[in-house]
Tab-separated table of C-alpha atoms and ligand atoms in Angstrom:
chain	number	residue	atom	x	y	z
A	468	MET	CA	14.293	64.671	-8.200
A	469	ILE	CA	10.765	65.273	-9.516
A	470	GLU	CA	7.765	62.855	-8.895
A	471	ILE	CA	4.647	63.580	-11.078
A	472	ALA	CA	1.378	61.777	-9.996
A	473	ILE	CA	-1.396	61.563	-12.445
A	474	ASP	CA	-4.841	60.045	-11.417
A	475	GLY	CA	-8.234	60.085	-12.742
A	476	THR	CA	-11.206	58.322	-14.317
A	477	ALA	CA	-11.033	55.910	-17.368
A	478	ALA	CA	-10.238	57.601	-20.737
A	479	SER	CA	-9.959	61.025	-19.147
A	480	GLY	CA	-6.807	61.814	-20.854
A	481	LYS	CA	-4.191	60.761	-18.196
A	482	GLY	CA	-2.248	58.242	-20.384
A	483	THR	CA	-1.840	61.088	-23.231
A	484	LEU	CA	-0.694	63.613	-20.690
A	485	GLY	CA	1.685	61.148	-19.115
A	486	LYS	CA	3.405	60.421	-22.367
A	487	LYS	CA	3.542	64.078	-23.459
A	488	LEU	CA	5.028	64.963	-20.147
A	489	SER	CA	7.472	62.122	-20.361
A	490	ASN	CA	8.614	63.354	-23.868
A	491	LYS	CA	9.037	66.952	-22.737
A	492	TYR	CA	11.061	66.365	-19.493
A	493	SER	CA	12.570	62.998	-20.424
A	494	PHE	CA	11.300	61.339	-17.370
A	495	PRO	CA	10.269	57.599	-17.637
A	496	TYR	CA	6.503	57.197	-17.609
A	497	LEU	CA	4.480	54.076	-16.227
A	498	ASP	CA	0.816	53.493	-16.902
A	499	THR	CA	0.165	51.568	-13.860
A	500	GLY	CA	-3.176	50.355	-15.301
A	501	MET	CA	-1.181	48.071	-17.479
A	502	LEU	CA	0.021	46.042	-14.375
A	503	TYR	CA	-3.673	45.406	-13.487
A	504	ARG	CA	-4.523	44.763	-17.057
A	505	LYS	CA	-1.708	42.196	-17.462
A	506	VAL	CA	-2.711	40.231	-14.399
A	507	ALA	CA	-6.267	40.169	-15.721
A	508	HIS	CA	-5.223	39.294	-19.167
A	509	ASP	CA	-3.245	36.314	-17.822
A	510	LEU	CA	-6.162	35.089	-15.871
A	511	ILE	CA	-8.468	35.252	-18.932
A	512	LYS	CA	-5.815	33.567	-20.932
A	513	ASN	CA	-5.612	30.662	-18.524
A	514	LYS	CA	-9.360	30.455	-18.063
A	515	ILE	CA	-9.317	30.799	-14.410
A	516	THR	CA	-11.577	33.961	-14.002
A	517	ASN	CA	-14.034	31.943	-11.997
A	518	SER	CA	-11.467	30.268	-9.676
A	519	LYS	CA	-12.215	29.904	-5.981
A	520	ASN	CA	-8.740	31.077	-5.170
A	521	LEU	CA	-8.922	34.077	-7.532
A	522	GLU	CA	-7.203	36.546	-5.286
A	523	LYS	CA	-4.264	33.939	-4.747
A	524	ASN	CA	-4.089	33.341	-8.437
A	525	CYS	CA	-3.814	37.224	-9.086
A	526	CYS	CA	-1.066	37.411	-6.573
A	527	ASP	CA	0.820	34.385	-8.286
A	528	PHE	CA	0.650	36.085	-11.610
A	529	ALA	CA	1.471	39.430	-10.227
A	530	LYS	CA	4.753	38.295	-8.436
A	531	LYS	CA	6.101	37.030	-11.795
A	532	LEU	CA	5.111	40.217	-13.792
A	533	THR	CA	7.911	41.951	-15.487
A	534	PHE	CA	7.720	45.258	-17.192
A	535	LYS	CA	9.040	44.228	-20.451
A	536	GLU	CA	5.928	41.975	-20.960
A	537	LEU	CA	3.619	44.918	-20.777
A	538	LYS	CA	4.657	46.042	-24.163
A	539	ASN	CA	4.328	42.659	-25.822
A	540	GLU	CA	0.556	42.046	-25.418
A	541	ASN	CA	-2.598	43.641	-26.440
A	542	LEU	CA	-3.902	44.558	-23.019
A	543	ARG	CA	-6.241	47.510	-24.062
A	544	SER	CA	-9.498	45.695	-24.701
A	545	GLU	CA	-12.556	46.697	-22.521
A	546	ASP	CA	-13.031	43.064	-21.460
A	547	VAL	CA	-9.484	43.059	-20.064
A	548	ALA	CA	-10.182	46.490	-18.301
A	549	LYS	CA	-13.468	45.275	-16.872
A	550	PHE	CA	-11.849	42.323	-15.256
A	551	ALA	CA	-8.788	44.456	-14.164
A	552	SER	CA	-11.114	46.658	-12.343
A	553	LYS	CA	-12.723	43.636	-10.576
A	554	ILE	CA	-9.333	42.165	-9.401
A	555	ALA	CA	-8.003	45.651	-8.471
A	556	THR	CA	-10.386	45.415	-5.419
A	557	PHE	CA	-7.954	42.660	-3.864
A	558	SER	CA	-5.682	44.362	-1.286
A	559	SER	CA	-3.141	41.637	-1.441
A	560	LEU	CA	-2.826	42.070	-5.161
A	561	ARG	CA	-2.602	45.752	-4.769
A	562	ASN	CA	0.306	45.231	-2.145
A	563	ILE	CA	2.253	43.357	-4.669
A	564	LEU	CA	1.710	45.817	-7.392
A	565	ASP	CA	2.306	48.914	-5.119
A	566	GLU	CA	5.895	47.576	-4.610
A	567	LYS	CA	6.542	47.196	-8.268
A	568	GLN	CA	5.355	50.774	-8.899
A	569	LYS	CA	7.537	52.213	-6.127
A	570	GLU	CA	10.615	50.382	-7.341
A	571	PHE	CA	10.034	51.726	-10.933
A	572	ASN	CA	9.759	55.249	-9.407
A	573	ASP	CA	12.925	54.854	-7.152
A	574	LEU	CA	14.951	53.473	-9.912
A	575	ASN	CA	14.010	55.911	-12.673
A	576	LYS	CA	14.068	58.968	-10.388
A	577	LYS	CA	17.739	58.228	-9.568
A	578	GLN	CA	18.633	57.589	-13.059
A	579	PHE	CA	16.640	60.204	-14.894
A	580	GLY	CA	15.968	62.792	-12.164
A	581	GLY	CA	12.358	62.265	-12.335
A	582	CYS	CA	9.425	59.912	-12.926
A	583	ILE	CA	5.683	59.997	-14.015
A	584	LEU	CA	3.021	57.519	-12.770
A	585	ASP	CA	-0.481	57.470	-13.941
A	586	GLY	CA	-3.354	55.376	-12.282
A	587	ARG	CA	-6.016	55.729	-9.682
A	588	ASP	CA	-4.095	55.989	-6.320
A	589	ILE	CA	-0.853	57.334	-7.279
A	590	GLY	CA	-1.232	60.741	-5.455
A	591	THR	CA	-3.029	59.184	-2.514
A	592	LYS	CA	-1.025	56.050	-1.971
A	593	ILE	CA	1.881	55.189	-4.179
A	594	LEU	CA	3.681	58.717	-4.267
A	595	PRO	CA	1.998	60.613	-1.380
A	596	ASN	CA	4.845	63.147	-1.545
A	597	ALA	CA	4.809	63.702	-5.148
A	598	ASP	CA	6.053	67.131	-6.308
A	599	PHE	CA	3.064	67.543	-8.624
A	600	LYS	CA	-0.320	65.722	-8.406
A	601	PHE	CA	-2.984	66.077	-11.194
A	602	PHE	CA	-6.504	64.475	-11.068
A	603	ILE	CA	-7.873	64.336	-14.616
A	604	THR	CA	-11.587	63.631	-15.343
A	605	ALA	CA	-14.169	64.347	-18.037
A	606	SER	CA	-17.972	63.702	-18.688
A	607	LEU	CA	-18.765	60.018	-19.139
A	608	GLU	CA	-20.037	60.726	-22.652
A	609	VAL	CA	-16.846	62.607	-23.744
A	610	ARG	CA	-14.583	59.861	-22.324
A	611	ALA	CA	-16.529	56.946	-24.156
A	612	LYS	CA	-16.401	58.918	-27.428
A	613	ARG	CA	-12.501	59.213	-27.019
A	614	ARG	CA	-12.193	55.444	-26.392
A	615	LEU	CA	-14.285	54.777	-29.331
A	616	LEU	CA	-11.927	56.947	-31.470
A	617	GLU	CA	-8.829	55.205	-30.052
A	618	LYS	CA	-10.235	52.012	-31.412
A	619	ASN	CA	-9.638	53.387	-34.923
A	620	ILE	CA	-12.424	51.747	-36.669
A	621	SER	CA	-12.478	53.299	-40.299
A	622	PHE	CA	-16.233	52.704	-41.216
A	623	LEU	CA	-19.130	52.220	-38.815
A	624	HIS	CA	-22.742	52.349	-39.553
A	625	GLU	CA	-24.498	55.064	-37.496
A	626	ASN	CA	-26.586	52.559	-35.300
A	627	ASP	CA	-23.312	50.437	-34.763
A	628	GLU	CA	-21.632	53.423	-33.639
A	629	LYS	CA	-24.472	54.430	-31.244
A	630	CYS	CA	-24.536	50.805	-29.869
A	631	MET	CA	-20.752	50.605	-29.402
A	632	LEU	CA	-20.885	54.069	-27.614
A	633	HIS	CA	-23.618	52.869	-25.456
A	634	ASN	CA	-21.864	49.700	-24.335
A	635	LEU	CA	-18.797	51.710	-23.725
A	636	MET	CA	-20.474	54.185	-21.457
A	637	ASN	CA	-22.100	51.249	-19.487
A	638	ASP	CA	-18.732	49.576	-19.155
A	639	MET	CA	-16.978	52.819	-18.047
A	640	ARG	CA	-19.757	53.705	-15.502
A	641	GLU	CA	-19.564	50.344	-13.876
A	642	ARG	CA	-15.651	50.621	-13.721
A	643	ASP	CA	-15.748	54.022	-12.255
A	644	LYS	CA	-18.263	52.793	-9.677
A	645	LEU	CA	-16.088	49.911	-8.681
A	646	ASP	CA	-12.851	52.128	-8.628
A	647	ILE	CA	-14.553	54.687	-6.622
A	648	ASN	CA	-16.402	52.485	-4.076
A	649	ARG	CA	-13.753	49.822	-3.321
A	650	LYS	CA	-12.288	49.706	0.150
A	651	SER	CA	-8.472	49.285	-0.859
A	652	SER	CA	-7.220	52.556	-2.341
A	653	PRO	CA	-10.336	53.815	-4.030
A	654	LEU	CA	-10.133	56.332	-6.849
A	655	ALA	CA	-10.029	59.864	-5.294
A	656	PRO	CA	-8.235	63.035	-5.714
A	657	ALA	CA	-5.350	63.741	-3.411
A	658	LYS	CA	-5.928	66.675	-1.188
A	659	ASP	CA	-3.142	68.453	-2.847
A	660	ALA	CA	-3.931	67.518	-6.330
A	661	TYR	CA	-4.834	69.925	-9.195
A	662	ILE	CA	-8.275	68.942	-10.316
A	663	ILE	CA	-8.663	69.408	-14.304
A	664	ASP	CA	-11.898	68.682	-16.181
A	665	THR	CA	-10.929	67.911	-19.692
A	666	SER	CA	-14.448	67.618	-21.148
A	667	LEU	CA	-14.116	70.901	-23.061
A	668	ILE	CA	-10.424	70.896	-23.766
A	669	THR	CA	-8.001	68.993	-26.109
A	670	ALA	CA	-5.094	67.018	-25.058
A	671	GLN	CA	-2.741	69.660	-26.297
A	672	GLU	CA	-4.659	72.351	-24.104
A	673	LEU	CA	-4.424	70.066	-20.975
A	674	PHE	CA	-0.618	69.571	-21.629
A	675	LEU	CA	-0.177	73.306	-21.780
A	676	LYS	CA	-2.178	73.822	-18.581
A	677	VAL	CA	-0.183	71.200	-16.747
A	678	THR	CA	3.199	72.426	-18.085
A	679	ASN	CA	2.265	75.993	-16.919
A	680	ILE	CA	1.712	74.698	-13.463
B	1876	CDP	O1	-7.007	53.252	-19.409
B	1876	CDP	P1	-8.179	53.275	-18.485
B	1876	CDP	O2	-8.051	54.574	-17.580
B	1876	CDP	O3	-9.465	52.985	-19.048
B	1876	CDP	O4	-7.737	52.123	-17.406
B	1876	CDP	P2	-6.409	51.656	-16.824
B	1876	CDP	O5	-5.667	52.877	-16.223
B	1876	CDP	O6	-5.637	50.761	-17.793
B	1876	CDP	O7	-6.861	50.843	-15.542
B	1876	CDP	C1	-7.704	49.610	-15.673
B	1876	CDP	C2	-8.221	49.282	-14.413
B	1876	CDP	O8	-7.149	48.940	-13.592
B	1876	CDP	C3	-9.028	50.436	-13.644
B	1876	CDP	O9	-10.383	50.523	-13.938
B	1876	CDP	C4	-8.804	50.254	-12.123
B	1876	CDP	O10	-9.635	49.254	-11.602
B	1876	CDP	C5	-7.506	49.495	-12.076
B	1876	CDP	N1	-6.258	50.296	-11.640
B	1876	CDP	C6	-6.159	50.575	-10.345
B	1876	CDP	O11	-6.896	50.071	-9.528
B	1876	CDP	N2	-5.036	51.263	-9.810
B	1876	CDP	C7	-4.367	51.804	-10.681
B	1876	CDP	N3	-3.114	52.479	-10.074
B	1876	CDP	C8	-4.453	51.690	-12.045
B	1876	CDP	C9	-5.343	50.872	-12.449
């Protein structure tokens, strides 16, 4: 049974890699960021982002979370990502979501012979004995440009594009900083991870590199 752990910075290409590997090897894939995004989204929707009991509120939503719901809602906005990164510093929330990720892995590994998880602490915390660990990164500018392209906006005035790119770079810089510096499971490559910088390579080139490994 094969476990594949993918970690890395925001918009580095982790998700595209995870999906491509999942298609090639028919192993289920979980984007674990969606769990944090879902909890953040529920708090925003219920207008309790400034609650005094924020950590407890997060845990209450996390306990109720099911994988099915992740597909139903639009969780990809930068506002949701920003708040997800803030609440991802709570260790009690991380403990609840860690268990869900491990359950997903155990179940699917048995059923399909393998499983692929992407996130920030997969190789270091969730799957410390994974067969393959990858840490994917790229320059901040390249990552912000990719995120802008994902938004699929058909026509943008040059100045609006510059402004959006600038905002995205600021948001992602802040998020990386929070993720790298938090006490509980900070973003870091596992000692035995292959570290790949995707600044100058395409998603397909990354995929080929990884499948060769
Ligand atoms: O897609 P992107 O890389 O921009 O973000 P994401 O993977 O959806 O994660 C959103 C946020 O959730 C991250 O900035 C982290 O703070 C948090 N996260 C985490 O702490 N641990 C994970 N395993 C996955 C996400």
